[in-house]
Structure formats: structure tokens, C-alpha cells
XYZ file of C-alpha atoms in Angstrom:
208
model
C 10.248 37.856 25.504
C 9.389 40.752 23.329
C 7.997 40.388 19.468
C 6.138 42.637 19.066
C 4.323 46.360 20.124
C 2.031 44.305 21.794
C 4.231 42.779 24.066
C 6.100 46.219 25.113
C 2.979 48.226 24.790
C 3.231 50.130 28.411
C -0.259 50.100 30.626
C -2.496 53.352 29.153
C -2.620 56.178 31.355
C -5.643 58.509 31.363
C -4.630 61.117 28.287
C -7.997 62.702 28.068
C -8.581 60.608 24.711
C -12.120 59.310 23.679
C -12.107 55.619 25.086
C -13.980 54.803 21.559
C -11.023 56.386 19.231
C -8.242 54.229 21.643
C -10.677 51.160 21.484
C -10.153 51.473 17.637
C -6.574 52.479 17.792
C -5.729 49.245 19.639
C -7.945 47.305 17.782
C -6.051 48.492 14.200
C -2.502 47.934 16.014
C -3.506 44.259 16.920
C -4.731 43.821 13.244
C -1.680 45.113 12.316
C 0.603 42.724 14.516
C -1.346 39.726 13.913
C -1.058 39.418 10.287
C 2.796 40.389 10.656
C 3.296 37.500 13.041
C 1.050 35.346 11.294
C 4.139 33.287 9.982
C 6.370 33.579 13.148
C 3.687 31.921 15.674
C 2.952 29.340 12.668
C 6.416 28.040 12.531
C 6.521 28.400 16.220
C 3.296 25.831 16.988
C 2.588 24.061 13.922
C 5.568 23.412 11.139
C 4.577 25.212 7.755
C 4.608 22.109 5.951
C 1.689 20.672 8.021
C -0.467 24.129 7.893
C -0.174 23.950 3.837
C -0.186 20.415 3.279
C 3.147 20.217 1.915
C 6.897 19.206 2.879
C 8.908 22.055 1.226
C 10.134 19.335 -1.917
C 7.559 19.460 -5.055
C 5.891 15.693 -5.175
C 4.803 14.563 -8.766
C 1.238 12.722 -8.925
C 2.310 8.606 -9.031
C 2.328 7.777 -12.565
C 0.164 4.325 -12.446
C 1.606 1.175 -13.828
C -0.780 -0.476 -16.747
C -1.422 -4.330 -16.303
C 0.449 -5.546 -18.938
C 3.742 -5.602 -16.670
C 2.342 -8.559 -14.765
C 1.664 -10.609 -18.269
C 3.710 -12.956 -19.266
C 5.537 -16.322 -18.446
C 7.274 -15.744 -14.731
C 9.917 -18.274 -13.048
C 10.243 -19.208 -9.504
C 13.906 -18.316 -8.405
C 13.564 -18.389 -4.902
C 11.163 -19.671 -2.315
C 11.068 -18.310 1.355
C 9.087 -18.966 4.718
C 7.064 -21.953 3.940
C 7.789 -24.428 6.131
C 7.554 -21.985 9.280
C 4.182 -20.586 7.887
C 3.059 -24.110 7.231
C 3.810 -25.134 11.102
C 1.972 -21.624 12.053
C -0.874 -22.524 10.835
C -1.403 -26.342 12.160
C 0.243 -28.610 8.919
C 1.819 -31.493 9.615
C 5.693 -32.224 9.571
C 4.766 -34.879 6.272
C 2.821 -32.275 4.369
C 5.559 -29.897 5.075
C 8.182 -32.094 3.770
C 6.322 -32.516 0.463
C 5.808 -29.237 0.386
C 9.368 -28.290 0.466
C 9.887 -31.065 -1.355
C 7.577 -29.938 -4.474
C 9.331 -28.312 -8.227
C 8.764 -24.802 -7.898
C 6.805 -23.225 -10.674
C 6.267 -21.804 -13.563
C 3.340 -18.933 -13.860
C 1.733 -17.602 -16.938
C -0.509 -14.461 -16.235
C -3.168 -14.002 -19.117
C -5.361 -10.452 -20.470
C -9.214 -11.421 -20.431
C -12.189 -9.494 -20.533
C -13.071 -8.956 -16.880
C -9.204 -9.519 -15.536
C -6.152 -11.821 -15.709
C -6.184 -15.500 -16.060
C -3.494 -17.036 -13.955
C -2.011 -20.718 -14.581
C -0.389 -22.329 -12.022
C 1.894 -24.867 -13.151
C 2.544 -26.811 -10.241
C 3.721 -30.584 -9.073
C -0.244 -31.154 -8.879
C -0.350 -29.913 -12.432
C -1.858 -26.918 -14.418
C -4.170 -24.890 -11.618
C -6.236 -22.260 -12.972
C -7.585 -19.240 -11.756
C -10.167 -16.925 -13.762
C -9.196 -13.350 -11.707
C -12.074 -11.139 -12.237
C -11.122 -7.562 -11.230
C -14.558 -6.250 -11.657
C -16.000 -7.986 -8.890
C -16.090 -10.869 -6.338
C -15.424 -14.337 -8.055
C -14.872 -17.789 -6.466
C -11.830 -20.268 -6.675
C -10.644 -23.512 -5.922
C -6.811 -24.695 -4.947
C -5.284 -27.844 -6.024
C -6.693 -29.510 -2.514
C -10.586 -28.897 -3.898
C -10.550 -25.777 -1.295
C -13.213 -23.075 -1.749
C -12.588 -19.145 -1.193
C -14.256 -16.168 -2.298
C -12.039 -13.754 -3.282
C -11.505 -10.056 -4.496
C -8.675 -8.861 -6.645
C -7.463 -5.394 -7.469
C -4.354 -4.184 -9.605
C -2.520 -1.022 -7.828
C 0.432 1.166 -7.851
C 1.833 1.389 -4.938
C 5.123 3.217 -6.042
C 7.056 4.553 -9.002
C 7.248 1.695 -11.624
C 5.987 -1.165 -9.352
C 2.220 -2.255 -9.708
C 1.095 -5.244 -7.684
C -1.884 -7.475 -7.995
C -3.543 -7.925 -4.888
C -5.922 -10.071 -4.006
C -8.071 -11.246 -0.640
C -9.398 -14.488 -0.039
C -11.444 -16.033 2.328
C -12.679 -19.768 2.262
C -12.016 -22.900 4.210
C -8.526 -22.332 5.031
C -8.943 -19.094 6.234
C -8.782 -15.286 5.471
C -5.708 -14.550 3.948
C -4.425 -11.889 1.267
C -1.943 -12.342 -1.586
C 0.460 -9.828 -3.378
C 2.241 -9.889 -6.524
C 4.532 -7.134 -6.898
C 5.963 -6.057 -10.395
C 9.376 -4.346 -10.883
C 10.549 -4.214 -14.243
C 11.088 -7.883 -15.061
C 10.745 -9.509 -11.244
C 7.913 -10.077 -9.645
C 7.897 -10.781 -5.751
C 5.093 -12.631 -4.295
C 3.670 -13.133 -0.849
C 0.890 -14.794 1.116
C -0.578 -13.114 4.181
C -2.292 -15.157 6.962
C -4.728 -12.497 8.432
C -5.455 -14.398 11.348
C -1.727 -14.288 12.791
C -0.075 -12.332 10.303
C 2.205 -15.499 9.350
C 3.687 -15.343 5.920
C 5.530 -16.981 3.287
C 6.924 -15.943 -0.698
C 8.349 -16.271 -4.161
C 10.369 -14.603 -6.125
C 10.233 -14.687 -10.218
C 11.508 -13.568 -12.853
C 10.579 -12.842 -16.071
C 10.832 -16.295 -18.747
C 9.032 -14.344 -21.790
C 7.967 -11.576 -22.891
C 4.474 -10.659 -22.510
């Protein structure tokens, strides 16, 4: 295989020529041939897109999503996975019975000063939850169970923002995501222990 004056360049034969001019000469030449093949043995070993950090297509920065798309009044249209992520995780066959069972909710998502507050309004009645996205904050279910938690509001792609949110307290370590599109929001529960899950889906009752 031949790309190149290197490559044909014939064995040097004693010409009479300073070896220190022909050092140079050959040094110049391979110069010379590198930088012209520079490209070719790129593409060859390592695709161009990976060498500049790019994938041929222009990619816009991700435009983030402001907070207000979560607020609002959101209705439960659609519940999925409970029961099986209740029997996961050791609850039994009564509990999971009333909880498939139970009115699915309503949820109102409200601005404060250091985050959202989110009402739950369940069978058990109006929960509460002061999210503080500034910092750690504690809460407390509709069972009386404690969980320290940390909330953060992202973009994740082109017009979606989700709140997400870790928690870890007597019934585990677990993380929960509410994803906004336009006017649905899809949420889902995490079990970190065994990756078990379970969801909503809402859409929007009024606007925020």
C-alpha cells in the first residue's frame, strides 16, 4: 500500500552527498507528508467527529425550560405499576388492594420563595410538601414517614423540564421525577434499592 513518497521512497545509495544536507532533506520531506496526510490517517484511526468534538450536524445549546410549566392544577389520567412495585418491595396483598383501590388525585404545584409547594390531594386528604430547591429539607408522607430529601428542577430535553427529587428516610432511598411536556406531566417513583418502579400520568386542569 502506497500513500505517499514515503512509502515508495527507494533505499539511498551512497551519492557522495553530505549525510547532514540528506538528514535535512528527509527530515523537510517527512514534514511535508505528515501534515498532507494529517487528515487521511485521522479518518483512517479515529473518525473526525471524535478528534473535533463534533458529529458533522450543528447542535444548538438546550434552551432551559423556566419553572412555571410545572405550576398549576394537574389531573391523574392514568396510573401504572403499583401493585407490582408494591409486592417488590414487601406490602401486603390488603394494602395493595386499597391502594389500587384509592381516587387518584388531584395535584396543585405552588411558586414560593425557596421552591415549589406541592399539595397532594389524596384519599388520606390534602398532603403537603414545602420543596425547597436551595437545599436539603425534610418531609413526611401521609403514613407519618420521615425522609430527607433534595430536589432540583432540570431540562433534560427541548421543551420538557422535570422536577426531580431524591429521598431517603424510613422506607428507603428512592428518587422521584416529574416530567413536563407542554400541558402533561408524567411522573415516576424509583426504588434505588432494586430499581422497581411505578407512575402517573396528568394532565393539565388549570392554568398556572
Amino acid at each position: 500500500f502506497q500513500c505517499c513518497r514515503l512509502c515508495t521512497k527507494s533505499p539511498a545509495k551512497d551519492s557522495g552527498i553530505d549525510s547532514e544536507t540528506e538528514t535535512e532533506s528527509e527530515s523537510s520531506i517527512i514534514d511535508e507528508e505528515i501534515e498532507n496526510h494529517r487528515q487521511t490517517w485521522d479518518s483512517l484511526y479515529f473518525p473526525i467527529d471524535v478528534l473535533c468534538g463534533t458529529s458533522g450536524t450543528a447542535v444548538s445549546e438546550e434552551e432551559e425550560v423556566d419553572l412555571e410549566v410545572l405550576l398549576g392544577t394537574w389531573k391523574c389520567v392514568d396510573t401504572w405499576g403499583l401493585d407490582e412495585f408494591l409486592r417488590t418491595n414487601g406490602v401486603g396483598m390488603l394494602q395493595r388492594k386499597l391502594a389500587a383501590n384509592a381516587k387518584w388525585p388531584n395535584w396543585d404545584f405552588i411558586r414560593t420563595e425557596r421552591g415549589i409547594r406541592f399539595v397532594n390531594h389524596s384519599m388520606l386528604g390534602d398532603l403537603v410538601e414545602e420543596i425547597d430547591l436551595t437545599e436539603e429539607y425534610a418531609s413526611k408522607d401521609g403514613q407519618g414517614n420521615l425522609a430527607k430529601c433534595r430536589a432540583e428542577w432540570l431540562t433534560v430535553r427541548d421543551g420538557t423540564g422535570m422536577l426531580r427529587t431524591r429521598k431517603m428516610g424510613d422506607l428507603g432511598d428512592w428518587i422521584e421525577e416529574r416530567k413536563v411536556t407542554d400541558d402533561r406531566l408524567e411522573f415516576v417513583l424509583t426504588q434505588q434499592k432494586n430499581g422497581s418502579k411505578w407512575g402517573r400520568s396528568f394532565v393539565r386542569l388549570e392554568a398556572r
